[in-house]
Every structure is written in C-alpha cells, then in structure tokens.
Short mmCIF file of C-alpha atoms in Angstrom, two decimals:
data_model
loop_
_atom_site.label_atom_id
_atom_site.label_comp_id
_atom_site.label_asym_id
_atom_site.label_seq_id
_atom_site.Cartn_x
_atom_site.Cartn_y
_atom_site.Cartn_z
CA UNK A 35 -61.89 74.68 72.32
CA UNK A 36 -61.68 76.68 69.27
CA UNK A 37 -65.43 77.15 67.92
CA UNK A 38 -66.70 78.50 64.57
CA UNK A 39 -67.75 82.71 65.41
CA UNK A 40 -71.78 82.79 65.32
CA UNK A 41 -73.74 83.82 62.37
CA UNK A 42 -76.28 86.15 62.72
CA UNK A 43 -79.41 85.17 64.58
CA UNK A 44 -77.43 81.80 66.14
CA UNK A 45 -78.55 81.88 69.61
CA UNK A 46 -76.61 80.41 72.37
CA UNK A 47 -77.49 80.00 76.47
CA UNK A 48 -74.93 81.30 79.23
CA UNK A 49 -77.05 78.92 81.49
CA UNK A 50 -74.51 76.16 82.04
CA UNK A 51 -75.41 72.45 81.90
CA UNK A 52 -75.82 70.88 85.06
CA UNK A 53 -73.67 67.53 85.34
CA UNK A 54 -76.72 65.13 86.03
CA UNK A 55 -75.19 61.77 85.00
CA UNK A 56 -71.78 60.67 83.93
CA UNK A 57 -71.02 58.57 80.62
CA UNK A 58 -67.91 56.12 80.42
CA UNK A 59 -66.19 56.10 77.13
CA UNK A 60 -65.45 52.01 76.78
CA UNK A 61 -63.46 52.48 73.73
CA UNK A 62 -62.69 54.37 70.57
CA UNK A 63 -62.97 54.58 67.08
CA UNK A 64 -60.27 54.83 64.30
CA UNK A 65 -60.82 56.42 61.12
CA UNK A 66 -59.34 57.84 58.21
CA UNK A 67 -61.00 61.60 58.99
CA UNK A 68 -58.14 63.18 60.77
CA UNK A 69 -60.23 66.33 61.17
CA UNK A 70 -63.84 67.70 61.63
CA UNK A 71 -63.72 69.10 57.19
CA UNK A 72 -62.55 65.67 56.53
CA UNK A 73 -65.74 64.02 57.94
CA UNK A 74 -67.96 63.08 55.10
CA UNK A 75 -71.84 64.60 55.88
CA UNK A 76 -73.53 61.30 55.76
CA UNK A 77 -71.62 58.05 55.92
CA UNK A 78 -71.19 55.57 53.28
CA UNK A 79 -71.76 51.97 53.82
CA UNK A 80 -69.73 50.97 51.08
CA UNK A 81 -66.89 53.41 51.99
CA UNK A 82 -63.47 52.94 53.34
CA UNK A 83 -62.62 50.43 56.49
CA UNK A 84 -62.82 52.15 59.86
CA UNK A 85 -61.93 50.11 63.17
CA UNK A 86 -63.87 50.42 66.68
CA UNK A 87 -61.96 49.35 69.57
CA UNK A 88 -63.66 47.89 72.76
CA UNK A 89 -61.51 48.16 75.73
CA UNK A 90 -61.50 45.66 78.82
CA UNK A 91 -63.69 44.68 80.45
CA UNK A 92 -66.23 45.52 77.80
CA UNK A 93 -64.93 43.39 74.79
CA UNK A 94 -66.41 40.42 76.98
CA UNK A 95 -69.81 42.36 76.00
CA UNK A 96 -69.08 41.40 72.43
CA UNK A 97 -70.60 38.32 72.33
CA UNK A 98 -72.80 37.56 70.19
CA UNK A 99 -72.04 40.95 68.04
CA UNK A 100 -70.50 39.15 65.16
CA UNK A 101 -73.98 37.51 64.39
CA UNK A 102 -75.02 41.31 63.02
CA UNK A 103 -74.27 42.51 59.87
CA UNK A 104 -75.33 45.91 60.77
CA UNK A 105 -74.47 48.12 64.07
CA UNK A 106 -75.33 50.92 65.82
CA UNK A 107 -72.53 52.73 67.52
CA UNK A 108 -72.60 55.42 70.38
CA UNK A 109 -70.46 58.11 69.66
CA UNK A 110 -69.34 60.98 72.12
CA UNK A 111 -68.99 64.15 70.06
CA UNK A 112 -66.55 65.75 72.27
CA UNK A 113 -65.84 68.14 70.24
CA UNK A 114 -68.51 69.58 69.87
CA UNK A 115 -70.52 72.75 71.73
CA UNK A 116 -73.04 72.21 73.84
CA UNK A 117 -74.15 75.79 74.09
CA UNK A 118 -76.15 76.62 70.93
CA UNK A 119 -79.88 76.62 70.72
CA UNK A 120 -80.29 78.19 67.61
CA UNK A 121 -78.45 77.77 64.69
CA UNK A 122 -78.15 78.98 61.03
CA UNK A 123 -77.78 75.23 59.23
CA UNK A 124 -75.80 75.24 55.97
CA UNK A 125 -77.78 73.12 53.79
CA UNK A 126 -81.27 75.19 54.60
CA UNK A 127 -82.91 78.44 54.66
CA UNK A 128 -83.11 80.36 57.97
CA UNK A 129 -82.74 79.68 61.68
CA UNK A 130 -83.65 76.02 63.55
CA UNK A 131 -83.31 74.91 66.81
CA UNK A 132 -80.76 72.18 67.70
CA UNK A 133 -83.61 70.16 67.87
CA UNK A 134 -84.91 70.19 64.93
CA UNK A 135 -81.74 69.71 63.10
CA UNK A 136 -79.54 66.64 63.12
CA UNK A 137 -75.70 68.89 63.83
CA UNK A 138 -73.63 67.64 65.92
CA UNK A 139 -73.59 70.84 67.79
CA UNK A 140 -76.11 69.68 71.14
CA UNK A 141 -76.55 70.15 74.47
CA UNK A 142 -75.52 66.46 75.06
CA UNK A 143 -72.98 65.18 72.03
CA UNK A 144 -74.53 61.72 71.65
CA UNK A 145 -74.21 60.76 67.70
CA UNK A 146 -75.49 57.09 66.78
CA UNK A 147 -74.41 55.55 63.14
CA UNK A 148 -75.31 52.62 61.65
CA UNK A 149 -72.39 50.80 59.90
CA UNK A 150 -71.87 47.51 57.97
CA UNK A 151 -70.01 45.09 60.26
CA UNK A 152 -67.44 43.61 58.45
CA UNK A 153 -65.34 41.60 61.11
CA UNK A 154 -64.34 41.09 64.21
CA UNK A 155 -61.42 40.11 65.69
CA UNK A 156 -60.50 40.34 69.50
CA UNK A 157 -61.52 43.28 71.27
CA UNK A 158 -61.34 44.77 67.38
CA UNK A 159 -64.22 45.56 64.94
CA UNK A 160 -63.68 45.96 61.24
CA UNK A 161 -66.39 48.60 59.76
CA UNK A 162 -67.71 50.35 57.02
CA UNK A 163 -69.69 53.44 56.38
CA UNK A 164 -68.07 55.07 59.49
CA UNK A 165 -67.95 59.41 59.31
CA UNK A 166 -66.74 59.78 62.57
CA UNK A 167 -63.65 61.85 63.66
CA UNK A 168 -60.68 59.29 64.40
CA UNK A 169 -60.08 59.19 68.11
CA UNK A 170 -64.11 59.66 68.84
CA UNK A 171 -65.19 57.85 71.91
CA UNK A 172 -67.35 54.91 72.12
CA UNK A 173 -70.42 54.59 74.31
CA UNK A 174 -72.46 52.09 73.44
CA UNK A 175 -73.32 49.13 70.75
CA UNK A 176 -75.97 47.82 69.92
CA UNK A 177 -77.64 44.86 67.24
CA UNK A 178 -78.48 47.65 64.03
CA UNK A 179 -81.94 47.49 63.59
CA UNK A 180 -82.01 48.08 59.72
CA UNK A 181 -79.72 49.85 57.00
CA UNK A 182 -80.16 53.54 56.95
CA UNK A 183 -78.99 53.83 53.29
CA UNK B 751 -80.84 50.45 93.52
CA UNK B 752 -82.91 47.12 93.36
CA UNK B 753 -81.50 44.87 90.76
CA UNK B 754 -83.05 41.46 89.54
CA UNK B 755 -80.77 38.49 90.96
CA UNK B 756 -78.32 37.32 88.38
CA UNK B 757 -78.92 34.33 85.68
CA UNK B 758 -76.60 31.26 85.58
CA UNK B 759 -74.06 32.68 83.07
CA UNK B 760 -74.55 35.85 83.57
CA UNK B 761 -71.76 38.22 84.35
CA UNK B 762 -70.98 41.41 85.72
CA UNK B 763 -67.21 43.47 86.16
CA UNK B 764 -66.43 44.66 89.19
CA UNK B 765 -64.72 47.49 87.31
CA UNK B 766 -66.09 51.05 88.10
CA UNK B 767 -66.96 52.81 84.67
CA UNK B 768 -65.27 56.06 84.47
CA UNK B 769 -66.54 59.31 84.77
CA UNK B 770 -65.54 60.62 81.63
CA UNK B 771 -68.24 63.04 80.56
CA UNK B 772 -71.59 64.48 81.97
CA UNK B 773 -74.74 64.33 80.66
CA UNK B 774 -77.16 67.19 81.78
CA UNK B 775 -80.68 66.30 81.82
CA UNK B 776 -82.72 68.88 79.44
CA UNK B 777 -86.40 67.92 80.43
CA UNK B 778 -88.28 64.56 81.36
CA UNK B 779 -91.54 62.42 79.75
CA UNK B 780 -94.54 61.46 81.31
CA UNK B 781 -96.03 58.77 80.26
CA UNK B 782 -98.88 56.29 81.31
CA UNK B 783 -95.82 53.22 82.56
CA UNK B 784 -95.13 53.87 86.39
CA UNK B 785 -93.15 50.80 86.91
CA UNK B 786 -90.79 49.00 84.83
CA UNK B 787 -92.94 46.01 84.98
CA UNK B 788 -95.33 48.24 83.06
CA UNK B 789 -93.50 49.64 80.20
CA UNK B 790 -93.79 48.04 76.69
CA UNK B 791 -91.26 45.62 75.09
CA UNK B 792 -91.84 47.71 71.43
CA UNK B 793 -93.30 51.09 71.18
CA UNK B 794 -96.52 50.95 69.86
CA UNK B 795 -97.04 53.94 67.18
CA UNK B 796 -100.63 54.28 67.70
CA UNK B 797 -100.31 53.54 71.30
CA UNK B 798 -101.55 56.30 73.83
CA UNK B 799 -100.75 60.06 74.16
CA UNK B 800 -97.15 60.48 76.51
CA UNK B 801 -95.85 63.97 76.86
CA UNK B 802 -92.32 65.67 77.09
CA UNK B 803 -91.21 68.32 78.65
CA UNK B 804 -88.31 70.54 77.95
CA UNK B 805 -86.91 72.46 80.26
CA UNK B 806 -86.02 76.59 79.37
CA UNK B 807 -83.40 77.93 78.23
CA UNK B 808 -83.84 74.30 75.81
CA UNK B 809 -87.23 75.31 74.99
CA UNK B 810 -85.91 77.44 72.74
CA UNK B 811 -84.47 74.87 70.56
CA UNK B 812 -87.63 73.35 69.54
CA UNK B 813 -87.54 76.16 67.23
CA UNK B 814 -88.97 74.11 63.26
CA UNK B 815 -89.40 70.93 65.68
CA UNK B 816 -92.88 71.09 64.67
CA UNK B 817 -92.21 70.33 61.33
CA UNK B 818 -91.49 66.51 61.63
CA UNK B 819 -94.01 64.11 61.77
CA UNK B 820 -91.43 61.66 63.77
CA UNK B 821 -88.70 62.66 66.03
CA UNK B 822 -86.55 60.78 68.21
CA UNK B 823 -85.70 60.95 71.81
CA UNK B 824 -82.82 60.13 73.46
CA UNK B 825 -83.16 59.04 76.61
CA UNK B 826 -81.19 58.20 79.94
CA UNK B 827 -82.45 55.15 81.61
CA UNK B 828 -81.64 55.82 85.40
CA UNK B 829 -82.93 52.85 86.70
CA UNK B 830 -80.38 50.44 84.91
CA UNK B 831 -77.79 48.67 86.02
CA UNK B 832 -74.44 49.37 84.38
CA UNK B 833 -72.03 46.59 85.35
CA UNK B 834 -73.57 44.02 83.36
CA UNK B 835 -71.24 42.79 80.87
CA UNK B 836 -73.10 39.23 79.63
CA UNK B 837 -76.72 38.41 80.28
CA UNK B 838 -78.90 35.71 79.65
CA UNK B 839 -81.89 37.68 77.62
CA UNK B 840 -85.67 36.30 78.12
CA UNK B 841 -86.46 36.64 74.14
CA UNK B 842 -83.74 33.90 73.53
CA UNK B 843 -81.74 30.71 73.97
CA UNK B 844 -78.45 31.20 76.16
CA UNK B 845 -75.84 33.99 76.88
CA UNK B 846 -75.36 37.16 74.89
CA UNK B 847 -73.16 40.49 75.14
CA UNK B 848 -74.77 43.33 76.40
CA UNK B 849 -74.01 44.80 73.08
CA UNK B 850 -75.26 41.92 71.21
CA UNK B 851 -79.02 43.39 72.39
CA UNK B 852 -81.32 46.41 72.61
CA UNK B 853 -81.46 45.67 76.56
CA UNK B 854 -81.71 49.04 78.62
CA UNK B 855 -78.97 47.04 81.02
CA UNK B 856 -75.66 48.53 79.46
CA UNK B 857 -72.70 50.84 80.73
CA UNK B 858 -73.99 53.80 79.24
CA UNK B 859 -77.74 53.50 79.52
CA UNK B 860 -79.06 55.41 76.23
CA UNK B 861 -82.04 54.96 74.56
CA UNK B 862 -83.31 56.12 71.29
CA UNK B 863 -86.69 56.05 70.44
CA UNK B 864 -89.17 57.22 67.35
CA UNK B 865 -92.42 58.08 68.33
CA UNK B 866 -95.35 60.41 66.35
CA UNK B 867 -94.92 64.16 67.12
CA UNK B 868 -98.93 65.09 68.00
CA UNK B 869 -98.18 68.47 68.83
CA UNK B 870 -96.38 71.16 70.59
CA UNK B 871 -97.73 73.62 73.10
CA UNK B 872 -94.99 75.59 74.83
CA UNK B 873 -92.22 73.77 75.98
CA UNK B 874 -94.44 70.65 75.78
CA UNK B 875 -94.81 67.91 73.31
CA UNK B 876 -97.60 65.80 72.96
CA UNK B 877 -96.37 62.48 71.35
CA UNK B 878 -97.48 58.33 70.58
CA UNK B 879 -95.59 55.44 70.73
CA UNK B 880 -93.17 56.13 74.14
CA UNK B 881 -92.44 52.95 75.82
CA UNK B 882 -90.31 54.73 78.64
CA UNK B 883 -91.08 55.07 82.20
CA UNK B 884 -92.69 57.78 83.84
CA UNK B 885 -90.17 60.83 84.95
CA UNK B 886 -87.15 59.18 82.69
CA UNK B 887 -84.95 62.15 81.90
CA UNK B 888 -84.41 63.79 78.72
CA UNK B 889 -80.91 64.19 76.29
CA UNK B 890 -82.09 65.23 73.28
CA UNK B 891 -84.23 65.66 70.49
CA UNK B 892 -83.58 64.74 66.45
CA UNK B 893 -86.14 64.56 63.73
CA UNK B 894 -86.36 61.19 63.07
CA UNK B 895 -85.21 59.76 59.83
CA UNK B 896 -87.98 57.16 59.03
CA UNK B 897 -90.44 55.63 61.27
CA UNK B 898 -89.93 52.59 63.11
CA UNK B 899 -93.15 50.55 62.39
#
C-alpha cells in the first residue's frame, strides 16, 4: 500500500498488531469519491446519493431499518495505516496522538457516519451525506441516534 | 459460548461470517459490571468511576487526549453472538433486524460509547458513564463530538 512519507515528529510503532478478533465485511458502499482527495472532510447530509449494499444473508437483518430516517454505518477503512501513533494533523498546530484526533489513520480502521436514509429497496439502501471511498466495506448498521449536522 | 435460547421468530444463518480483517485489541476497561446481567441498558454520565487501560506502544497515542472533556470508545463485545440475523428485542412489540437496533448481538460486535474523560495517569484513564463489562477489550479511542446525555 502506497502511504503518504512521514512529516517530521510523526511517530509510528514496528510492534505489529496482533490479530485478536476477525471482522466480516457484510457488504459495501458505493459512492461518487473514486479516490481518498475526492472524499469530502466531513459529510454532507444534504449532498449527493450514495448506495450501501447488504449482502445475503444479512439483508434479512434489514428489517425494520426503513423505520429510521437517520443511520449509522460501520465502515472498514482498509486503506488506511494502522501503524501511526503520532501524527502531524493538517487542520492544527503540532503533533497529536491518533487518539486524540478523529484521522482515519488507526490502529483498527473502524469509521462510523451518520447519514440521512433516503430509501430502501431490496438488499439496497439509498443515502445521503455519505464521504466514504466507493468500494469501502460495511460492518455494521445501526438505528442513528441523532443528526450530527 | 452460552447463548440465551432463541425467541419465537427469531432467526439465526447458519452462514459462517468471513474472516476478512483482524482487529487487534489495544488495551481493556475495568469497570464495576462483572456479568452481563449487571451492565446498564444506557450509560449513565454521572454514573461511577470505570478505568481504561491502554496497552504500550498505544500509550503513546494518547498524546492531546487529555484535552477532551468526552471521548469515545470503541469497543469489541466478545461475549456476543454473531449469527443472529432477526431478534425479538425486550424494549418492543415483535421482530426486528439486528440492524434495526443498538443490540450488542450483531455480526460484527462494535460498540461505541461517550463517556466523561476524569483523567489520565499513564497509560490509564479514569472515566464516567461506561456501561461495558469488566475486561471487554479495547479498539480505539476518538474525542467525542458531543455528549450523549
């Protein structure tokens, strides 16, 4: 995977991650940000349509979704690195930890977004306000709990 | 694993879930909830003191962590089951989609949760309003965006 070089005083571990659990991607998303630049910062609920596609068996886990208007989705950002610890953020002053930042760039990839559900149809969900990468995997998704706007 | 017997309705896919990414556990939380049965339905903000532990070299991310007031964790809920595909929740009338609620049952068992950062001491963080079991294992770390109150 091609990464960004480090800036100075990014830190990163050579300790590898242990493999302690396993996820299953049950799906993907589709989106019209065909690269990483393309992805907008923060997502818009009012932007453009993005689908999420559930793949069997999990569409039967659906059920019920359609009575949401807004959703939480589990994204796998597997493009990301998981190495970093300290990074040199672009919108502030000086160094953070990955933890105190909300990059991408994490030990364990796990983004969630809350989008306006705008449909559903089959094992298909229409969306707004989506900033993912097109082809990002889906974990999880659950009722949204309220707007982040 | 012990699982509670199944509902009338409820359903369950025979399908294994893929293995198609690890997770590797960065630390664990200790909290006062030593059985499931014990643990909270809502965190409670002012509820008591849990702590969480962060394991080196990821200790050195909490780097600015400090900062926030509210963070969230993200958590990996071991102890759920993750075949469950349409359950008959206790909160409501008749049969829902896993992703349809905030159950912990779910393929890819990830919770989020805001709680009030206390302090830090080390690689320790003293924090309120965890509703997780005792020893659940640790993903990450964000500041949290607004509280959940």
């Amino acid at each position: 995977m091609n990464h960004k070089p480090l800036k100075p005083g990014e830190e990163v571990t050579q300790a590898a991650l242990s493999a302690d659990a396993s996820l299953g991607f049950i799906g993907h998303v589709e989106t019209p940000w065909k690269t990483l630049a393309d992805c907008p910062k923060r997502a818009d609920p009012d932007g453009p349509v993005s689908l999420v596609v559930v793949d069997p068996p999990w569409d039967r886990a659906l059920l019920g979704v359609g009575d949401f208007a807004w959703i939480e989705l589990y994204l796998w950002f597997h493009e990301a690195r998981r190495d970093l610890l300290v990074i040199a953020p672009g919108h502030a002053e000086g160094l953070r930890g990955v933890f105190s930042v909300r990059s991408p760039v994490r030990p364990n990839p796990i983004a969630v977004t809350t989008v306006r559900l705008l449909g559903i149809e089959g094992n298909t969900l229409r969306v707004a306000g989506l900033e993912a990468l097109d082809g990002t995997p889906l974990l999880d998704i659950k009722p949204g709990r309220c707007p982040v706007l």
